[in-house]
Amino acid sequence: MPRSSNPANRKEGIAGYVFLSPWLLGLMGITAIPMLGSLVLSFTNYDLLSDWSELEWVGFDNYTRMFADDPHYLDAVGVTVIFALVAVPLKLAAALGVALLLNKERRGTGIFRGLFYLPSLLGGSVALALVWRAMWSKDGAVNAFLALFGIEGLNWINEPDWALETLVVLAIWQFGAPMVIFLAGLKQVPNELYEAAAVDGATKWRSFWHITLPGLSPVIFFNLVLETINGFQGFTSAYVVSGGTGGPVDSTLMYTLYLYQSGFTDYEMGYASAMAWVFLIAIALITATLFSTGKFWVHYGDGQ
């Protein structure tokens, strides 16, 4: 009897769709339909203050404006790329370094693991960004520390040459999540490999380079993809530290912050929608590029 004609199988199929229905409704109502609406709006001049009857189809004008007539857009792209290229590698390096230090079981190791992970629990929060803004202000804790050594500090968040660096330091400081993943990966590297390398006279550096890194390559790849996407999506810290302006002189104007300004400050929702779709395509291409390079350096336990 064909599987589709079996009443029991049909009941199981219906039950499966019933259980999936909340997710399907959420996918359609919260993600798919709004995305489709955003795509349509990206070809219009719609703003939040106009009536739908005033909607005008402008074709690719919004996309042309981004790359040809909007210097702030190019500034936002440059700031975001610099932030991701600097913050992501340094954050992963810090996470891996601390994970190596905390890998061996010693007294108090669990406490230190919790303390290092704690900043990540506050990741993306407005409260943390406000504290960070206060720390790097002219009268903040950073300058108070420098004053102990006779160094006169700056008003870091108002200096174009240093404002973005404060956001980079904040991102690096929140290395707890990738650190925990690295710790889990280190537990999977067989100790027998290190013992064999020690017998052969390998130094700790050679063991790290030829055993630890290849064994951790799938975990490194996983963290790299996640943190790269997160790096390009940075918004809260840039918004709070800059007071929502992206200043000074667009030095902290992250892409998502400029998108927010276009849609909800300037009320140019059509232009903001076009920016969102370019951003989606760019992130997809970056992720696809990372996956295409993974086959050259990611080594799995089955030898693939």
PDB file of N, CA and C in Angstrom, residues 3 6-7 23 39 64 105 128 131 197 214 220 238-239 267 278 297 299 302:
ATOM      1  N   ARG A   3       2.557   4.809   0.732  1.00  0.00           N
ATOM      2  CA  ARG A   3       2.676   5.468   2.033  1.00  0.00           C
ATOM      3  C   ARG A   3       1.630   6.568   2.197  1.00  0.00           C
ATOM      4  N   ASN A   6      -1.885   5.551   3.468  1.00  0.00           N
ATOM      5  CA  ASN A   6      -1.990   4.985   4.797  1.00  0.00           C
ATOM      6  C   ASN A   6      -2.593   6.020   5.745  1.00  0.00           C
ATOM      7  N   PRO A   7      -3.766   5.727   6.348  1.00  0.00           N
ATOM      8  CA  PRO A   7      -4.407   6.711   7.238  1.00  0.00           C
ATOM      9  C   PRO A   7      -3.518   7.130   8.397  1.00  0.00           C
ATOM     10  N   TRP A  23       5.382  28.023  14.358  1.00  0.00           N
ATOM     11  CA  TRP A  23       6.623  28.494  13.719  1.00  0.00           C
ATOM     12  C   TRP A  23       6.341  29.014  12.321  1.00  0.00           C
ATOM     13  N   LEU A  39      11.054  44.831   0.524  1.00  0.00           N
ATOM     14  CA  LEU A  39      11.590  44.798  -0.836  1.00  0.00           C
ATOM     15  C   LEU A  39      10.791  45.714  -1.760  1.00  0.00           C
ATOM     16  N   THR A  64      20.666  53.704  -6.539  1.00  0.00           N
ATOM     17  CA  THR A  64      21.629  54.593  -7.193  1.00  0.00           C
ATOM     18  C   THR A  64      22.111  55.673  -6.244  1.00  0.00           C
ATOM     19  N   GLU A 105      42.195  22.264  34.607  1.00  0.00           N
ATOM     20  CA  GLU A 105      41.429  22.369  35.847  1.00  0.00           C
ATOM     21  C   GLU A 105      42.350  22.748  37.006  1.00  0.00           C
ATOM     22  N   LEU A 128      25.059  48.726  29.528  1.00  0.00           N
ATOM     23  CA  LEU A 128      26.497  48.543  29.367  1.00  0.00           C
ATOM     24  C   LEU A 128      27.090  49.648  28.489  1.00  0.00           C
ATOM     25  N   VAL A 131      27.469  52.786  30.513  1.00  0.00           N
ATOM     26  CA  VAL A 131      28.636  52.693  31.399  1.00  0.00           C
ATOM     27  C   VAL A 131      29.913  52.921  30.601  1.00  0.00           C
ATOM     28  N   ALA A 197      53.549  14.272  20.746  1.00  0.00           N
ATOM     29  CA  ALA A 197      54.387  15.393  20.325  1.00  0.00           C
ATOM     30  C   ALA A 197      55.486  15.667  21.338  1.00  0.00           C
ATOM     31  N   PRO A 214      44.721  22.983  14.309  1.00  0.00           N
ATOM     32  CA  PRO A 214      43.945  22.101  13.413  1.00  0.00           C
ATOM     33  C   PRO A 214      42.780  21.426  14.116  1.00  0.00           C
ATOM     34  N   ILE A 220      36.885  27.304  15.413  1.00  0.00           N
ATOM     35  CA  ILE A 220      37.331  28.622  14.959  1.00  0.00           C
ATOM     36  C   ILE A 220      36.449  29.107  13.815  1.00  0.00           C
ATOM     37  N   ALA A 238      27.172  51.712  19.231  1.00  0.00           N
ATOM     38  CA  ALA A 238      27.412  52.891  18.402  1.00  0.00           C
ATOM     39  C   ALA A 238      26.342  53.945  18.645  1.00  0.00           C
ATOM     40  N   TYR A 239      25.105  53.515  18.803  1.00  0.00           N
ATOM     41  CA  TYR A 239      24.002  54.456  19.013  1.00  0.00           C
ATOM     42  C   TYR A 239      24.157  55.178  20.353  1.00  0.00           C
ATOM     43  N   TYR A 267      12.799  59.632   8.291  1.00  0.00           N
ATOM     44  CA  TYR A 267      11.520  59.104   7.804  1.00  0.00           C
ATOM     45  C   TYR A 267      11.563  58.665   6.339  1.00  0.00           C
ATOM     46  N   VAL A 278      20.536  45.775   0.532  1.00  0.00           N
ATOM     47  CA  VAL A 278      21.959  45.741   0.170  1.00  0.00           C
ATOM     48  C   VAL A 278      22.772  45.107   1.291  1.00  0.00           C
ATOM     49  N   TRP A 297      41.059  25.073   5.128  1.00  0.00           N
ATOM     50  CA  TRP A 297      41.751  25.122   6.418  1.00  0.00           C
ATOM     51  C   TRP A 297      40.974  24.507   7.579  1.00  0.00           C
ATOM     52  N   HIS A 299      39.551  21.385   9.436  1.00  0.00           N
ATOM     53  CA  HIS A 299      39.806  19.932   9.465  1.00  0.00           C
ATOM     54  C   HIS A 299      38.857  19.291  10.470  1.00  0.00           C
ATOM     55  N   ASP A 302      36.700  13.366  10.932  1.00  0.00           N
ATOM     56  CA  ASP A 302      36.600  12.240  10.013  1.00  0.00           C
ATOM     57  C   ASP A 302      37.563  12.375   8.835  1.00  0.00           C
TER      58      ASP A 302
END
